[in-house]
mmCIF file of C-alpha atoms in Angstrom:
data_model
loop_
_atom_site.group_PDB
_atom_site.id
_atom_site.type_symbol
_atom_site.label_atom_id
_atom_site.label_comp_id
_atom_site.label_asym_id
_atom_site.label_seq_id
_atom_site.Cartn_x
_atom_site.Cartn_y
_atom_site.Cartn_z
ATOM 1 C CA MET A 209 -13.976 -1.938 -0.309
ATOM 2 C CA SER A 210 -10.217 -2.463 -0.100
ATOM 3 C CA SER A 211 -10.011 -0.427 3.109
ATOM 4 C CA LYS A 212 -12.082 -3.106 4.870
ATOM 5 C CA TYR A 213 -9.080 -5.430 4.862
ATOM 6 C CA GLU A 214 -6.148 -5.408 7.251
ATOM 7 C CA THR A 215 -2.711 -4.554 5.918
ATOM 8 C CA ASN A 216 -0.210 -4.680 8.747
ATOM 9 C CA PHE A 217 2.534 -2.256 7.865
ATOM 10 C CA ASN A 218 5.871 -3.894 7.066
ATOM 11 C CA LYS A 219 8.424 -1.109 7.343
ATOM 12 C CA ASP A 220 11.356 -3.299 6.356
ATOM 13 C CA LEU A 221 9.700 -4.299 3.086
ATOM 14 C CA VAL A 222 9.046 -0.663 2.149
ATOM 15 C CA LEU A 223 12.570 0.427 3.062
ATOM 16 C CA VAL A 224 14.098 -2.396 1.028
ATOM 17 C CA LEU A 225 12.076 -1.286 -1.987
ATOM 18 C CA ALA A 226 13.006 2.364 -1.422
ATOM 19 C CA GLU A 227 16.688 1.470 -1.740
ATOM 20 C CA PHE A 228 16.038 0.532 -5.377
ATOM 21 C CA TRP A 229 13.967 3.629 -6.173
ATOM 22 C CA CYS A 230 15.045 6.000 -8.945
ATOM 23 C CA SER A 231 13.505 9.472 -8.691
ATOM 24 C CA GLU A 232 14.373 10.371 -12.275
ATOM 25 C CA THR A 233 12.291 7.563 -13.783
ATOM 26 C CA ASN A 234 9.868 6.836 -10.901
ATOM 27 C CA THR A 235 10.823 3.179 -11.118
ATOM 28 C CA PHE A 236 12.558 0.558 -9.012
ATOM 29 C CA VAL A 237 15.851 -0.329 -10.677
ATOM 30 C CA PHE A 238 16.629 -3.942 -9.807
ATOM 31 C CA ASP A 239 19.560 -6.015 -11.029
ATOM 32 C CA TRP A 240 17.278 -7.769 -13.495
ATOM 33 C CA GLY A 241 15.496 -4.654 -14.789
ATOM 34 C CA GLU A 242 13.027 -1.903 -13.909
ATOM 35 C CA ALA A 243 9.540 -2.143 -12.440
ATOM 36 C CA THR A 244 7.107 0.213 -10.774
ATOM 37 C CA ILE A 245 3.664 0.542 -9.248
ATOM 38 C CA THR A 246 1.271 1.933 -11.854
ATOM 39 C CA MET A 247 -2.073 3.698 -12.057
ATOM 40 C CA GLU A 248 -3.690 0.361 -12.844
ATOM 41 C CA ASP A 249 -2.191 -1.137 -9.676
ATOM 42 C CA VAL A 250 -3.569 1.716 -7.573
ATOM 43 C CA MET A 251 -6.984 1.238 -9.191
ATOM 44 C CA LEU A 252 -7.084 -2.542 -8.685
ATOM 45 C CA LEU A 253 -5.451 -2.756 -5.257
ATOM 46 C CA GLY A 254 -6.927 0.369 -3.709
ATOM 47 C CA GLY A 255 -10.172 0.582 -5.621
ATOM 48 C CA PHE A 256 -9.507 4.225 -6.525
ATOM 49 C CA SER A 257 -10.934 5.752 -9.674
ATOM 50 C CA VAL A 258 -8.589 6.830 -12.456
ATOM 51 C CA LEU A 259 -11.313 8.966 -14.025
ATOM 52 C CA GLY A 260 -13.231 11.973 -12.790
ATOM 53 C CA LYS A 261 -12.642 15.455 -11.439
ATOM 54 C CA GLN A 262 -9.169 16.408 -10.255
ATOM 55 C CA VAL A 263 -8.683 16.327 -6.493
ATOM 56 C CA THR A 264 -7.544 19.946 -6.629
ATOM 57 C CA ARG A 265 -10.683 21.109 -8.437
ATOM 58 C CA PRO A 266 -12.067 24.196 -6.631
ATOM 59 C CA ILE A 267 -15.659 24.163 -5.420
ATOM 60 C CA ASN A 268 -18.045 26.986 -4.648
ATOM 61 C CA GLY A 269 -21.628 27.841 -3.788
ATOM 62 C CA VAL A 270 -23.564 25.436 -1.589
ATOM 63 C CA LEU A 271 -20.739 22.893 -1.678
ATOM 64 C CA MET A 272 -18.330 25.454 -0.268
ATOM 65 C CA GLU A 273 -20.791 26.180 2.535
ATOM 66 C CA THR A 274 -20.665 22.503 3.444
ATOM 67 C CA VAL A 275 -16.859 22.593 3.490
ATOM 68 C CA GLU A 276 -16.925 25.609 5.792
ATOM 69 C CA GLU A 277 -19.386 23.905 8.138
ATOM 70 C CA MET A 278 -17.173 20.819 8.367
ATOM 71 C CA GLU A 279 -14.141 22.995 9.032
ATOM 72 C CA LYS A 280 -16.041 24.538 11.946
ATOM 73 C CA LYS A 281 -16.723 21.047 13.298
ATOM 74 C CA LYS A 282 -13.016 20.295 13.098
ATOM 75 C CA THR A 283 -12.220 23.533 14.938
ATOM 76 C CA GLU A 284 -14.709 22.604 17.672
ATOM 77 C CA LEU A 285 -12.778 19.407 18.328
ATOM 78 C CA THR A 286 -9.593 21.403 18.906
ATOM 79 C CA ARG A 287 -11.357 23.033 21.862
ATOM 80 C CA THR A 288 -11.927 19.699 23.578
ATOM 81 C CA PRO A 289 -9.497 18.336 26.220
ATOM 82 C CA ALA A 290 -7.643 16.486 23.432
ATOM 83 C CA LYS A 291 -7.010 19.857 21.706
ATOM 84 C CA LYS A 292 -6.639 18.036 18.401
ATOM 85 C CA ALA A 293 -8.936 16.614 15.763
ATOM 86 C CA TYR A 294 -7.945 12.979 15.396
ATOM 87 C CA HIS A 295 -9.654 10.047 13.725
ATOM 88 C CA PHE A 296 -11.098 8.660 16.963
ATOM 89 C CA ASN A 297 -12.626 11.829 18.379
ATOM 90 C CA TRP A 298 -13.949 12.814 14.947
ATOM 91 C CA MET A 299 -15.728 9.471 14.687
ATOM 92 C CA THR A 300 -17.098 9.506 18.238
ATOM 93 C CA HIS A 301 -18.297 13.101 17.851
ATOM 94 C CA PHE A 302 -20.516 12.275 14.882
ATOM 95 C CA MET A 303 -21.706 8.983 16.337
ATOM 96 C CA LYS A 304 -23.327 10.993 19.133
ATOM 97 C CA LEU A 305 -25.251 13.217 16.716
ATOM 98 C CA GLN A 306 -28.705 12.166 15.591
ATOM 99 C CA ASP A 307 -29.633 12.577 11.922
ATOM 100 C CA TYR A 308 -26.853 15.059 11.200
ATOM 101 C CA LYS A 309 -27.395 16.317 7.658
ATOM 102 C CA HIS A 310 -23.741 16.052 6.658
ATOM 103 C CA GLU A 311 -23.046 12.674 8.257
ATOM 104 C CA HIS A 312 -22.067 11.194 4.887
ATOM 105 C CA VAL A 313 -19.553 13.989 4.306
ATOM 106 C CA ALA A 314 -18.101 13.422 7.776
ATOM 107 C CA PHE A 315 -17.701 9.701 7.066
ATOM 108 C CA LEU A 316 -16.058 10.286 3.687
ATOM 109 C CA PHE A 317 -13.716 12.833 5.225
ATOM 110 C CA LEU A 318 -12.580 10.290 7.820
ATOM 111 C CA TRP A 319 -12.157 7.601 5.155
ATOM 112 C CA LEU A 320 -10.096 9.901 2.940
ATOM 113 C CA ALA A 321 -7.954 11.072 5.847
ATOM 114 C CA ARG A 322 -7.349 7.530 7.058
ATOM 115 C CA PHE A 323 -6.903 5.470 3.902
ATOM 116 C CA VAL A 324 -6.363 7.756 0.912
ATOM 117 C CA PHE A 325 -4.621 11.012 1.844
ATOM 118 C CA PRO A 326 -3.259 10.546 5.391
ATOM 119 C CA SER A 327 -1.696 13.525 7.136
ATOM 120 C CA LEU A 328 1.106 14.019 9.611
ATOM 121 C CA PRO A 329 1.191 13.612 12.553
ATOM 122 C CA GLU A 330 -0.363 10.157 12.343
ATOM 123 C CA GLU A 331 -4.166 10.023 12.597
ATOM 124 C CA SER A 332 -4.525 13.778 12.272
ATOM 125 C CA LEU A 333 -7.199 15.216 9.994
ATOM 126 C CA GLY A 334 -6.020 17.385 7.127
ATOM 127 C CA LYS A 335 -8.623 19.905 5.998
ATOM 128 C CA HIS A 336 -7.345 19.650 2.419
ATOM 129 C CA VAL A 337 -9.587 16.610 1.883
ATOM 130 C CA PHE A 338 -12.830 18.363 2.873
ATOM 131 C CA PRO A 339 -13.600 19.482 -0.715
ATOM 132 C CA ILE A 340 -12.988 15.948 -2.003
ATOM 133 C CA ALA A 341 -15.331 14.492 0.622
ATOM 134 C CA VAL A 342 -18.046 16.969 -0.347
ATOM 135 C CA LEU A 343 -17.711 16.142 -4.052
ATOM 136 C CA LEU A 344 -17.870 12.401 -3.380
ATOM 137 C CA SER A 345 -20.932 12.858 -1.160
ATOM 138 C CA GLN A 346 -22.720 14.439 -4.138
ATOM 139 C CA GLY A 347 -21.979 11.434 -6.328
ATOM 140 C CA THR A 348 -19.258 13.227 -8.273
ATOM 141 C CA ARG A 349 -16.529 10.924 -9.535
ATOM 142 C CA VAL A 350 -13.104 12.106 -8.424
ATOM 143 C CA ALA A 351 -9.836 10.811 -9.893
ATOM 144 C CA LEU A 352 -8.218 9.637 -6.664
ATOM 145 C CA ALA A 353 -5.755 7.194 -8.249
ATOM 146 C CA PRO A 354 -3.506 9.786 -9.977
ATOM 147 C CA ALA A 355 -3.137 11.801 -6.770
ATOM 148 C CA VAL A 356 -2.443 8.710 -4.655
ATOM 149 C CA LEU A 357 0.190 7.486 -7.121
ATOM 150 C CA ALA A 358 1.841 10.916 -7.255
ATOM 151 C CA GLY A 359 2.022 10.944 -3.459
ATOM 152 C CA LEU A 360 3.674 7.522 -3.403
ATOM 153 C CA PHE A 361 6.237 8.620 -5.983
ATOM 154 C CA ARG A 362 6.950 11.787 -3.976
ATOM 155 C CA ASP A 363 7.443 9.973 -0.679
ATOM 156 C CA LEU A 364 9.517 7.187 -2.231
ATOM 157 C CA SER A 365 11.850 9.852 -3.607
ATOM 158 C CA PHE A 366 11.952 11.502 -0.193
ATOM 159 C CA LEU A 367 12.823 8.199 1.482
ATOM 160 C CA LYS A 368 15.497 7.477 -1.098
ATOM 161 C CA ASN A 369 17.078 10.924 -0.767
ATOM 162 C CA GLN A 370 16.735 11.480 2.967
ATOM 163 C CA ALA A 371 16.064 8.341 4.985
ATOM 164 C CA PHE A 372 19.348 6.640 4.165
ATOM 165 C CA LYS A 373 21.413 9.793 4.635
ATOM 166 C CA SER A 374 20.015 11.113 7.900
ATOM 167 C CA GLU A 375 19.995 9.801 11.457
ATOM 168 C CA GLU A 376 16.855 11.791 12.229
ATOM 169 C CA ILE A 377 13.399 10.216 12.270
ATOM 170 C CA ILE A 378 11.799 10.486 8.838
ATOM 171 C CA SER A 379 8.009 10.587 8.489
ATOM 172 C CA VAL A 380 5.973 10.135 5.321
ATOM 173 C CA SER A 381 2.219 10.124 4.908
ATOM 174 C CA SER A 382 1.373 8.300 1.675
ATOM 175 C CA PRO A 383 -0.654 5.049 1.874
ATOM 176 C CA PHE A 384 2.301 2.695 1.619
ATOM 177 C CA GLN A 385 0.014 -0.274 2.216
ATOM 178 C CA LEU A 386 -0.649 -0.066 -1.528
ATOM 179 C CA LEU A 387 3.053 -0.437 -2.233
ATOM 180 C CA GLN A 388 3.121 -3.465 0.057
ATOM 181 C CA LEU A 389 0.216 -5.024 -1.801
ATOM 182 C CA TRP A 390 1.951 -4.319 -5.106
ATOM 183 C CA ALA A 391 5.125 -6.003 -3.862
ATOM 184 C CA LEU A 392 3.217 -9.033 -2.612
ATOM 185 C CA GLU A 393 1.458 -9.372 -5.964
ATOM 186 C CA ARG A 394 4.720 -9.133 -7.902
ATOM 187 C CA PHE A 395 7.199 -10.914 -5.609
ATOM 188 C CA GLN A 396 5.318 -13.817 -4.113
ATOM 189 C CA GLY A 397 8.586 -15.639 -3.514
ATOM 190 C CA VAL A 398 9.066 -13.637 -0.293
ATOM 191 C CA LEU A 399 5.915 -15.133 1.219
ATOM 192 C CA LYS A 400 5.997 -17.882 3.796
ATOM 193 C CA SER A 401 2.504 -18.937 2.716
ATOM 194 C CA PRO A 402 0.400 -18.420 -0.434
ATOM 195 C CA PRO A 403 -2.220 -15.663 -0.701
ATOM 196 C CA LYS A 404 -5.828 -16.359 0.138
ATOM 197 C CA ARG A 405 -8.368 -17.377 -2.459
ATOM 198 C CA LEU A 406 -10.738 -14.647 -3.556
ATOM 199 C CA ASN A 407 -14.441 -15.163 -2.988
ATOM 200 C CA PRO A 408 -16.910 -13.833 -5.576
ATOM 201 C CA CYS A 409 -17.116 -10.019 -5.618
ATOM 202 C CA GLU A 410 -14.161 -9.563 -3.261
ATOM 203 C CA PRO A 411 -11.568 -6.906 -4.206
ATOM 204 C CA ARG A 412 -7.982 -7.821 -4.998
ATOM 205 C CA ALA A 413 -6.809 -6.621 -1.578
ATOM 206 C CA ALA A 414 -8.745 -9.450 0.088
ATOM 207 C CA ARG A 415 -6.073 -11.903 -1.106
ATOM 208 C CA TRP A 416 -3.598 -10.240 1.220
ATOM 209 C CA ASN A 417 -5.705 -9.694 4.323
ATOM 210 C CA ASN A 418 -3.121 -10.160 7.134
ATOM 211 C CA VAL A 419 -0.894 -12.175 4.791
ATOM 212 C CA ASN A 420 1.873 -9.555 4.677
ATOM 213 C CA ARG A 421 2.845 -10.409 8.233
ATOM 214 C CA LEU A 422 4.184 -13.655 6.761
ATOM 215 C CA VAL A 423 6.779 -11.956 4.577
ATOM 216 C CA SER A 424 10.370 -13.167 4.834
ATOM 217 C CA LEU A 425 13.178 -10.910 3.612
ATOM 218 C CA MET A 426 15.916 -13.395 4.460
#
């Protein structure tokens, strides 16, 4: 549900936070104390489960056959004029198919690749999420939150150690929109306007739909 809402990326906000990051403790060390994004934050803001199978859990049998079939579909897209499997051509490819038996897997794969475990270069499709998509399509609960949080910690450490020491372009792939939402929840003093009111049954992320564009760091 949270992925339905627009979070316009605010690079300056993320970089300011990264300056305070401590890799040894996985916390932001501010003048007034320490704070950090937690598993609970990832669960509430992203809607990701903290319980379930590990994302690295191996699969086999019929489920593995489905993974292999989806990998073939991805390979087919690399033979098109675009020569790459990106979000757009993956989506348009399956929209043209009628009653494809693994349509749900294809959708979950795109969702995972776009909002949960993005890959580099931007909008590329990493085959490492195929097994997760297959498990989710079978109704298996997968613990996405721990893996998402670990990725954020990893890339924050990378930004802290590399981005401020190098003149080269630095790319990271974690869903930093979650870190933005965390910052907006915790530091509402940087907002030029208050968050939106939540309607019944709306996820926490709905409060910040397009609101982050109104952040002031001055």
